[in-house]
Coordinates of C-alpha atoms in Angstrom, one line a residue:
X1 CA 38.7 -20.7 5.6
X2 CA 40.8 -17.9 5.0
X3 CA 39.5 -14.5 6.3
X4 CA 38.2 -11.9 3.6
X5 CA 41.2 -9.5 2.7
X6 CA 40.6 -5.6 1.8
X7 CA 38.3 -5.4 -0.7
X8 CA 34.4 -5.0 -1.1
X9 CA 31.5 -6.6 1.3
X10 CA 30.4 -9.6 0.1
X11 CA 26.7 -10.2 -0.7
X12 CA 24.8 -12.1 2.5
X13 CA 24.6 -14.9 0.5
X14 CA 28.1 -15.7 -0.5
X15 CA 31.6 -16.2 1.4
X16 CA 35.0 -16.0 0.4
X17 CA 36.2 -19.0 -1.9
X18 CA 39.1 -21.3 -0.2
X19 CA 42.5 -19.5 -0.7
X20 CA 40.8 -16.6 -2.9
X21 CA 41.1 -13.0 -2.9
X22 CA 37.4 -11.0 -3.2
X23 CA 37.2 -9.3 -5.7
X24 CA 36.3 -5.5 -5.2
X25 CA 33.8 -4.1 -5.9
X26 CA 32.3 -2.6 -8.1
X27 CA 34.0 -5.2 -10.5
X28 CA 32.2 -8.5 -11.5
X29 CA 30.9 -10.0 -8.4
X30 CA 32.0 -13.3 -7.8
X31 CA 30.0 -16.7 -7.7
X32 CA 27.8 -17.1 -4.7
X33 CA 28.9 -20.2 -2.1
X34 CA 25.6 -22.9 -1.5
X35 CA 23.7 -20.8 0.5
X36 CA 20.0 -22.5 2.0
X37 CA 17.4 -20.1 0.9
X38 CA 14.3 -19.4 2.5
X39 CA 11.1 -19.0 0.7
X40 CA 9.9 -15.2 0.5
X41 CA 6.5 -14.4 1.4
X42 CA 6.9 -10.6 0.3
X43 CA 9.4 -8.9 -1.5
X44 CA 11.0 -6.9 1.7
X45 CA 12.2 -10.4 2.4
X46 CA 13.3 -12.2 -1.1
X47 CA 15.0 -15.7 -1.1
X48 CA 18.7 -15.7 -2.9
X49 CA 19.4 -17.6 -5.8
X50 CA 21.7 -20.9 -4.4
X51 CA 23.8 -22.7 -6.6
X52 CA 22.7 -26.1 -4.3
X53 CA 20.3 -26.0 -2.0
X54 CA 18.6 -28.7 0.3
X55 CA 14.8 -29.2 0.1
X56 CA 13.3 -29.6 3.6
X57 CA 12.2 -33.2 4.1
X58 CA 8.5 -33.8 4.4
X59 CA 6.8 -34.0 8.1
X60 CA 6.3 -36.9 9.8
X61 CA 2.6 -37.7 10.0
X62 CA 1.7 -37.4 13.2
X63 CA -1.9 -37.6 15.0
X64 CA -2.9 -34.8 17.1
X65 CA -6.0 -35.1 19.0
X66 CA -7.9 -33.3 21.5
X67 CA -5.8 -34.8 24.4
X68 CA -2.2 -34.3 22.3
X69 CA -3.8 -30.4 20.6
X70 CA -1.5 -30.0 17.4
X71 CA 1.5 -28.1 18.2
X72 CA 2.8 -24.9 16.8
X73 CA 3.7 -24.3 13.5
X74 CA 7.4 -23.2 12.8
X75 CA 6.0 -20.7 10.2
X76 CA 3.4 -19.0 12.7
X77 CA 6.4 -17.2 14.8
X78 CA 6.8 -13.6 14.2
X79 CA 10.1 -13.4 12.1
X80 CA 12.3 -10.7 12.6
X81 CA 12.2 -7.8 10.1
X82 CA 15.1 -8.8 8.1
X83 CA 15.9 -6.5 5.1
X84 CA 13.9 -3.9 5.7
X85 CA 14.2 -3.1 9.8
X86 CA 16.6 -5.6 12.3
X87 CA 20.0 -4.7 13.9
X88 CA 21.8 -6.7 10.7
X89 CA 20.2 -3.6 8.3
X90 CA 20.9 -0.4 10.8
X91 CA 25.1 0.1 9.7
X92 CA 24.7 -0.5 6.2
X93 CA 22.4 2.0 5.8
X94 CA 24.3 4.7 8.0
X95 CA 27.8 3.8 6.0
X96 CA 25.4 3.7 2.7
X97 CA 24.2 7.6 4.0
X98 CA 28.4 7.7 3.8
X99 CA 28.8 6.4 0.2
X100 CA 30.5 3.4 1.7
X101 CA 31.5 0.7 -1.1
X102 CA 29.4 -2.8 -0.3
X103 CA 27.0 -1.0 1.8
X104 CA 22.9 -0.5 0.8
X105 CA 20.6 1.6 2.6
X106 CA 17.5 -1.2 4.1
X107 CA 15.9 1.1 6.5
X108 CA 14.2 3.5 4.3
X109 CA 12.7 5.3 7.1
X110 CA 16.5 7.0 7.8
X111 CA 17.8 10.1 6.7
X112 CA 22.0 10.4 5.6
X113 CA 23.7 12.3 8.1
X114 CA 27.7 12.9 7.8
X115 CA 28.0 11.7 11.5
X116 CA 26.5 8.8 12.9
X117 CA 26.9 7.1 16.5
X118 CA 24.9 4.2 17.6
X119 CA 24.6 3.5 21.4
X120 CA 23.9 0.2 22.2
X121 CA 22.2 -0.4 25.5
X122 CA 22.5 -4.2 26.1
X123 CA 19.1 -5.4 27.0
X124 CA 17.0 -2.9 26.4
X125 CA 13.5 -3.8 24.8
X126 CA 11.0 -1.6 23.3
X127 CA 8.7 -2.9 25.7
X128 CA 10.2 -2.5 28.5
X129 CA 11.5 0.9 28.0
X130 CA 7.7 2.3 27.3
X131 CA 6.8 0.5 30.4
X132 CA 8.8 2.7 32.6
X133 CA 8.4 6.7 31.4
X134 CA 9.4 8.0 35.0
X135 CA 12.9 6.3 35.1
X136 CA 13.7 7.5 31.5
X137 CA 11.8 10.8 30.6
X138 CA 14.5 11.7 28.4
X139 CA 14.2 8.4 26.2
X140 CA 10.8 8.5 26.3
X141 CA 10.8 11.9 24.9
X142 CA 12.5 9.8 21.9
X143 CA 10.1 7.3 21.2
X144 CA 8.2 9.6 18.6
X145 CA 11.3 9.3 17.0
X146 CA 12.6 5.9 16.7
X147 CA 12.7 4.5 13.3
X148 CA 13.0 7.7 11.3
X149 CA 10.1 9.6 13.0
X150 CA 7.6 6.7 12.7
X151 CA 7.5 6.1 16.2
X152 CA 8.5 2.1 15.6
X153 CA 11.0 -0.3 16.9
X154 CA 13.3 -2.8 15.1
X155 CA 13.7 -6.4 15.3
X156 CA 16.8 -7.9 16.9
X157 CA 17.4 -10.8 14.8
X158 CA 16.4 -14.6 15.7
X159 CA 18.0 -15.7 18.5
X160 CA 17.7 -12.2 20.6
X161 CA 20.7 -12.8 22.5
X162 CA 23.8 -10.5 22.4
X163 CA 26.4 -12.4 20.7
X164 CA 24.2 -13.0 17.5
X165 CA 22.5 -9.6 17.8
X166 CA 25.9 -7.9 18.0
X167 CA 27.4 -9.8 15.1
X168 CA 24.1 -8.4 13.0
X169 CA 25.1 -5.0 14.0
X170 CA 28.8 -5.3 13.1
X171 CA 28.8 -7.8 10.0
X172 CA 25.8 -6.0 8.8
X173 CA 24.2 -9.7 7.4
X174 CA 21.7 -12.0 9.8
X175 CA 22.4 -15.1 11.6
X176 CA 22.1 -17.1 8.7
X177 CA 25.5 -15.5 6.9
X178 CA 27.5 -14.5 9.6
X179 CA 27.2 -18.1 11.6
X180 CA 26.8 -17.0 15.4
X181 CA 23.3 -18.4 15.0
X182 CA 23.1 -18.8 19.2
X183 CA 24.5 -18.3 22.7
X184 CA 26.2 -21.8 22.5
X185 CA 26.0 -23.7 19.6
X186 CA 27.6 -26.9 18.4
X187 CA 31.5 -26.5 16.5
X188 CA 31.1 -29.1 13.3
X189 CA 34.6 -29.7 13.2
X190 CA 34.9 -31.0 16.8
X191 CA 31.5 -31.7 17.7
X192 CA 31.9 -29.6 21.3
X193 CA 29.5 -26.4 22.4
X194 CA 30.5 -23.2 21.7
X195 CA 29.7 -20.2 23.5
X196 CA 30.0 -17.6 21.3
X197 CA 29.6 -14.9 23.9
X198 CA 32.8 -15.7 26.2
X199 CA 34.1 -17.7 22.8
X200 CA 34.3 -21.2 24.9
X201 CA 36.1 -23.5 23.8
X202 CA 38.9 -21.0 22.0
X203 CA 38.3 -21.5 18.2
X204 CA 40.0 -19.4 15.4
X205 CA 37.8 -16.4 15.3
X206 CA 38.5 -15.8 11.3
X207 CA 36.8 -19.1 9.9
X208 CA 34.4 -18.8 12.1
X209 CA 33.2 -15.5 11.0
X210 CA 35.1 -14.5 7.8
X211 CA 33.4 -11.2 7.1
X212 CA 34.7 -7.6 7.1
X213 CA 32.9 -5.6 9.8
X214 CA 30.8 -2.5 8.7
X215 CA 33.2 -0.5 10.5
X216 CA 36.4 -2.2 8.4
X217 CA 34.5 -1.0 5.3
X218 CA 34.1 2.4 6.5
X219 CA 37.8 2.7 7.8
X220 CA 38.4 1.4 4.4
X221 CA 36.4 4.2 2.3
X222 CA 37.7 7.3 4.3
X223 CA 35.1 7.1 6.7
X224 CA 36.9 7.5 10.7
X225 CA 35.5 4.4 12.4
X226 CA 35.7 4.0 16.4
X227 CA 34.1 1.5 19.1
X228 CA 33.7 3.1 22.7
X229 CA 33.5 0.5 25.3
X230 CA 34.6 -1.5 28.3
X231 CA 38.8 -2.2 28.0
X232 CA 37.9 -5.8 29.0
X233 CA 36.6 -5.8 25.5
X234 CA 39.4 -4.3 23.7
X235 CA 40.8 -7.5 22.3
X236 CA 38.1 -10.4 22.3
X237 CA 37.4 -13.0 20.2
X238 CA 33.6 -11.6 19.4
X239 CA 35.2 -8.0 19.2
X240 CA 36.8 -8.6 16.5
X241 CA 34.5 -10.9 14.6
X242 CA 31.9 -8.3 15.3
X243 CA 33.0 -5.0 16.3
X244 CA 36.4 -4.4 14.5
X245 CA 37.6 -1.6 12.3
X246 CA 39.1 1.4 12.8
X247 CA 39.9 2.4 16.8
X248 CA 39.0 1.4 19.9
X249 CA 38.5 3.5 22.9
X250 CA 38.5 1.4 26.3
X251 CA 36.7 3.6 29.2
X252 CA 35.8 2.5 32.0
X253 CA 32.6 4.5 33.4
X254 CA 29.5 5.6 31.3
X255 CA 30.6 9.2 31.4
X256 CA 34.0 8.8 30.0
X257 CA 32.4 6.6 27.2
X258 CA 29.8 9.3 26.6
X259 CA 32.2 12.5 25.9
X260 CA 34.8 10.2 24.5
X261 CA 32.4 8.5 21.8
X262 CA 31.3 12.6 20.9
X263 CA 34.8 13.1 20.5
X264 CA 35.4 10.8 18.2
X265 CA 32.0 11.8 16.0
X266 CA 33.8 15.0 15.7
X267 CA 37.1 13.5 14.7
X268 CA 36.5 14.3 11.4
X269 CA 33.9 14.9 8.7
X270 CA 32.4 11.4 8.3
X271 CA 32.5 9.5 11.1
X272 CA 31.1 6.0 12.4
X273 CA 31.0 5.5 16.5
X274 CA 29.7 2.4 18.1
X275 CA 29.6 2.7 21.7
X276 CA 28.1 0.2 24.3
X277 CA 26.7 -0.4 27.9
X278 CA 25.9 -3.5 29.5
X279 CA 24.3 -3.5 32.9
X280 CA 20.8 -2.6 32.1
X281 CA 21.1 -6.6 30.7
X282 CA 23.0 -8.1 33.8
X283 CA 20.6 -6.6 36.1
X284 CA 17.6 -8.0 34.8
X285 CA 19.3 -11.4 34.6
X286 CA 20.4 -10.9 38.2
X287 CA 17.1 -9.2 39.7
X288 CA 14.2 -9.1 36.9
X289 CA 13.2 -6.5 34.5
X290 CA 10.8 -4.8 37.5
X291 CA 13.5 -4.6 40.0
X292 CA 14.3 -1.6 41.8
X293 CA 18.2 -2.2 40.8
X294 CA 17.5 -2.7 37.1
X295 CA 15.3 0.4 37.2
X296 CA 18.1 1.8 38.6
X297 CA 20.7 1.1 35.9
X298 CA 17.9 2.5 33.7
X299 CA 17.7 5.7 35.7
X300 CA 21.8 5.9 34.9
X301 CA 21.5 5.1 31.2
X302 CA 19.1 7.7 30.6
X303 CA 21.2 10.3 32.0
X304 CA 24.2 8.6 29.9
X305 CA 21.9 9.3 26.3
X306 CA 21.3 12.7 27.2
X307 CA 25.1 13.8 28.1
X308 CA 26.1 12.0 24.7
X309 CA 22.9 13.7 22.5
X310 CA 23.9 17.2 24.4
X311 CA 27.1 16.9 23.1
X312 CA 26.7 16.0 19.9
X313 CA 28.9 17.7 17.0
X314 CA 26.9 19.9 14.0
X315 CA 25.8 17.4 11.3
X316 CA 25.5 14.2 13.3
X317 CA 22.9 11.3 14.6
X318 CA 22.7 9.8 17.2
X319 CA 20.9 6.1 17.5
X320 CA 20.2 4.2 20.5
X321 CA 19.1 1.2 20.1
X322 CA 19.4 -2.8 22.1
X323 CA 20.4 -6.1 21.2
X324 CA 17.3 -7.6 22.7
X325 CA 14.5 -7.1 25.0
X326 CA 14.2 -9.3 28.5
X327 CA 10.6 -11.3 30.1
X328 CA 11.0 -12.1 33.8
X329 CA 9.5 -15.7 34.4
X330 CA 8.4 -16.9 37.4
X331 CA 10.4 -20.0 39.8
X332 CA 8.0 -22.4 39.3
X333 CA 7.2 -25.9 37.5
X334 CA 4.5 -24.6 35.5
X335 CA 6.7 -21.8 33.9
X336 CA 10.4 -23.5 34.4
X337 CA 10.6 -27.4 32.2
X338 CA 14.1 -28.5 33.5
X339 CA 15.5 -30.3 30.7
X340 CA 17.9 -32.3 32.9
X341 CA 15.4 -33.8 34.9
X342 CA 12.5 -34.4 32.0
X343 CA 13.4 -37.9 30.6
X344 CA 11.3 -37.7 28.0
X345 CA 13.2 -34.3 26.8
X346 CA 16.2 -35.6 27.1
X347 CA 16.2 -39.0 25.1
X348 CA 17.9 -39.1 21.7
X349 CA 19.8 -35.7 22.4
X350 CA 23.7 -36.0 22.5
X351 CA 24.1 -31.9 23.6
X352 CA 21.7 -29.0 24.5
X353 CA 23.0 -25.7 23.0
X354 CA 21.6 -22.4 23.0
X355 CA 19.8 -20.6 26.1
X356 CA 16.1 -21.1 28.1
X357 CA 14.0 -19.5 25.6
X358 CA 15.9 -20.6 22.0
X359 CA 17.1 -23.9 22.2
X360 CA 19.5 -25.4 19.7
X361 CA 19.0 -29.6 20.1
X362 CA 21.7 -31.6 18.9
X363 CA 20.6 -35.5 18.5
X364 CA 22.5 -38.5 18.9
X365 CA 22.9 -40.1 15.0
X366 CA 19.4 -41.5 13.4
X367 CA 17.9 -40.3 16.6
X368 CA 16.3 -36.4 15.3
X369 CA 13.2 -37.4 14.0
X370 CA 12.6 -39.0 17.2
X371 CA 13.6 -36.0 19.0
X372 CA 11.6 -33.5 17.2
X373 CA 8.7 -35.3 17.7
X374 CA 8.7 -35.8 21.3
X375 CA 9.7 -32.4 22.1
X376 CA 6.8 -31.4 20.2
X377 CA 4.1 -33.8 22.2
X378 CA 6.0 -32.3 25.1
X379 CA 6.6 -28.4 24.5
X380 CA 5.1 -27.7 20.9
X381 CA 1.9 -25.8 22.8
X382 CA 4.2 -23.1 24.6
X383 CA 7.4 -23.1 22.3
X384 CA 7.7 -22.9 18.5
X385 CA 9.2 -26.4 17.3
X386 CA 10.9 -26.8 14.1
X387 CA 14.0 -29.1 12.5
X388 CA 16.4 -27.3 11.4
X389 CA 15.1 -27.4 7.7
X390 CA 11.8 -26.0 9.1
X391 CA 13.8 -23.5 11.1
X392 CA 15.6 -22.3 7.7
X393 CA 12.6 -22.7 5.4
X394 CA 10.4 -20.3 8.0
X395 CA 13.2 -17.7 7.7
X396 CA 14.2 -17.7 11.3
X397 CA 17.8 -17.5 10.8
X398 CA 17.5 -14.5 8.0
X399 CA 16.9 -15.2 4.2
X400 CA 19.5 -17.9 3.9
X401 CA 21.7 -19.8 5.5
X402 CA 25.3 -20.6 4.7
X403 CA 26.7 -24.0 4.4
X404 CA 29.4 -23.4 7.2
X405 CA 26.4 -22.0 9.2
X406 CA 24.2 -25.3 8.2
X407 CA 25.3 -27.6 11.3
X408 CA 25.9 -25.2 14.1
X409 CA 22.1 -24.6 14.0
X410 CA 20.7 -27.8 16.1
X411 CA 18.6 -30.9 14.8
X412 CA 15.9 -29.2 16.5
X413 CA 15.0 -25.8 17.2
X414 CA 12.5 -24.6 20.1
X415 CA 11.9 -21.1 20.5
X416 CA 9.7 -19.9 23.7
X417 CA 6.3 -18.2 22.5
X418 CA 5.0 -18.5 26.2
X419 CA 6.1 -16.9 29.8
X420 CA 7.8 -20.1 30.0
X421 CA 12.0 -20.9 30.5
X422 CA 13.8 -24.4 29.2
X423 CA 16.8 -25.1 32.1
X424 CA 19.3 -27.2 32.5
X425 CA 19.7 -27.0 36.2
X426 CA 22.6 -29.5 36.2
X427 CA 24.3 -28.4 32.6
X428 CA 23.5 -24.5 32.9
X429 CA 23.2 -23.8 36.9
X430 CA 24.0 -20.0 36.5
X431 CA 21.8 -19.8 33.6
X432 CA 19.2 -21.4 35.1
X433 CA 19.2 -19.4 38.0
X434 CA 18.5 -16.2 35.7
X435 CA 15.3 -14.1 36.5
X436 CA 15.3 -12.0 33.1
X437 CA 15.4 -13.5 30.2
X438 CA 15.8 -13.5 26.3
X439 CA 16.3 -15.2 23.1
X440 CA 13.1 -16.4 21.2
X441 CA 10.5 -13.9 18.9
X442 CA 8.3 -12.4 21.2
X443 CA 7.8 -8.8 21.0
X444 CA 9.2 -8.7 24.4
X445 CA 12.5 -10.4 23.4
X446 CA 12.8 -9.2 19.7
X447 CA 11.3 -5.6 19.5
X448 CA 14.2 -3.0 20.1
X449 CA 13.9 0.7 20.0
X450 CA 15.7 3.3 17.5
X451 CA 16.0 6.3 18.9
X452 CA 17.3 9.3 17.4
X453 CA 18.6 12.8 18.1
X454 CA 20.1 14.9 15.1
X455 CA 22.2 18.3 15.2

């Protein structure tokens, strides 16, 4: 598939037709690709019209009883705000503020502002920054003002992990519509794992993701677009599926990042800056969420927000904000199923995608109804269970889900509700080895903050 050329945002529902140009808008918009829609229960969350859709096979009886309780309903999990208040809404409705073409203002709780500069702190939860007021008083002085002065978080997105959550922020669209619907996930076309986070195996970044960024749009309309971050991030893969559009600034310490990205607010009379840090995430991975190193690295990032906040030029906002959130479980059997070592987990499944707490199953052929079923007698009490046409129909992924999207998402989807952690001790031996971790619907995992300052 050919990547979109200059023109307008698509819709979230629709992607560019084989060898066609998008039309701009505000011309005609075109026809919308089959998209698979999820049913709205509200309208902050409505279901888009597909030209073909797939109806979601009926359940497999099953008979639960008191020693096998009936397992957790795929529509019982807390879905991510989508629409109204997750990271996929938060640019669109700055570059709206902006009179951005292709852009719509979701979060009404936010005021316009000429200048706008989001600082993403990479594993940063809601939760666990209220749990820690002495190691960031000046964050926590923010709180009151997250979400437009109601004092409220945002969702991340479903999974909570950083290459999905950052490709909500960028593309501006959920899971569903911009396809990085996991940490690994399986490739159709060559039936391999992906990680989309070190983009493992290489695989042409433009098909993959064919969207313009939020920040191409801006660049586009007038609007001076920069990303402050890490040179090693300069030119990868999930940069520029994500993240690309107007400059990038590569500095290495937290400092440098923080007067460079209120530099480039003051660049010019609209601006759009996206600026990142990471380690608050890799040391709970490394250490826990309660360790005196990751309390540390929050110490440091609190200091970073206020030297960017002081600095701010007139007419700007500033909004710090998190990909995802972090649980530390425990090193035990109770808490830790190891996939590679559970026989009963493991029959019928050709790959295991996705991370500890949002799995992504992929079943040998004729084998998934199997599969589903067993990994609900086995997990469906601690983890949220679904197919993937439960998955979709609940809404998980966003309000639809593309076609190209369709079979990256697994046979089976399990999402953690519990303090509990799916390994792969042989497959995933770093991963397994975490002590923090992330990706399911918890308000631990999904709840992020949105904190603003304004000059």
């Amino acid at each position: 598939m050919a990547q979109p050329t200059p023109g307008a945002r698509p819709s979230p529902g629709a992607q560019p037709a084989p060898g066609a140009r998008p039309v701009p808008r505000p011309q005609a918009p075109r026809p919308a690709p089959p998209v698979r829609p999820a049913p709205s229960t509200s309208t902050a969350r409505p279901a888009r019209p597909a030209p073909s859709t797939r109806p979601a096979p009926p359940p497999t009886p099953t008979a639960w009883d008191d020693a096998h309780p009936r397992p957790l309903a795929p529509g019982s999990a807390p879905l991510p705000e989508y629409g109204t208040g997750s990271l996929a809404d938060l640019l669109p409705t700055l570059a709206a503020g902006m009179a951005v073409p292709g852009t719509t203002a979701a979060i009404p709780e936010l005021t316009p502002a000429d200048r706008n500069c989001v600082f993403l702190i990479d594993g940063l939860g809601w939760e666990q920054l209220k749990a820690h007021p002495d190691e960031a008083p000046f964050m926590t002085s923010l709180l009151a003002a997250s979400r437009g002065g109601t004092g409220r978080p945002i969702t991340a997105g479903y999974p909570a992990t950083t290459a999905t959550s950052l490709a909500s922020v960028g593309t501006g669209l959920p899971p569903g519509a911009h396809g990085l619907p996991g940490y690994t996930v399986r490739n159709p076309d060559t039936g391999e794992l992906m990680n989309q986070l070190r983009w493992q195996p290489w695989t042409p970044p433009g098909p993959w993701q064919p969207y313009p960024t939020v920040f191409e749009l801006a660049h586009r309309a007038g609007v001076h677009a920069a990303q402050v971050s890490s040179p090693a991030f300069a030119n990868t893969p999930l940069t520029k599926v994500a993240l690309s559009g107007g400059s990038f600034h590569g500095r290495l310490s937290g400092e440098e990042r923080m007067d460079v990205a209120a530099e480039q607010l003051a660049a010019a009379d609209r601006s759009l800056v996206y600026t990142y840090y990471a380690e608050v995430d890799g040391a709970g991975h490394r250490f826990g969420v309660d360790s005196d190193t990751w309390r540390g690295q929050l110490m440091y990032v609190d200091r970073l927000v206020q030297r960017l906040a002081e600095q701010l030029p007139a007419r700007s906002a500033l909004y710090v904000t998190a990909d995802h959130g972090m649980l530390d479980i425990p090193f035990d059997e109770d808490h830790r199923v190891d996939f590679d070592e559970d026989w009963e987990l493991k029959a019928g499944v050709a790959l295991l995608g996705g991370e500890g707490r949002a799995r992504h199953v992929y079943a040998v052929p004729g084998a998934a109804d199997d599969v589903l079923t067993c990994w609900r007698e086995v997990l469906g009490e601690r983890f949220w269970v679904a197919s993937r046409d439960e998955a979709i129909e609940a809404g998980w992924f966003g309000p639809a889900v593309e076609e190209r999207v369709y079979h990256r998402i697994g046979d089976v989807v399990a999402a953690a509700r519990d303090d509990v952690l799916l390994i792969a001790s042989e497959r995933e031996p770093r991963e397994s080895a975490m002590v923090g971790n992330h990706g399911s619907m918890t308000p631990a995992e999904q709840l992020v903050p949105l904190l603003e300052v304004r000059s």
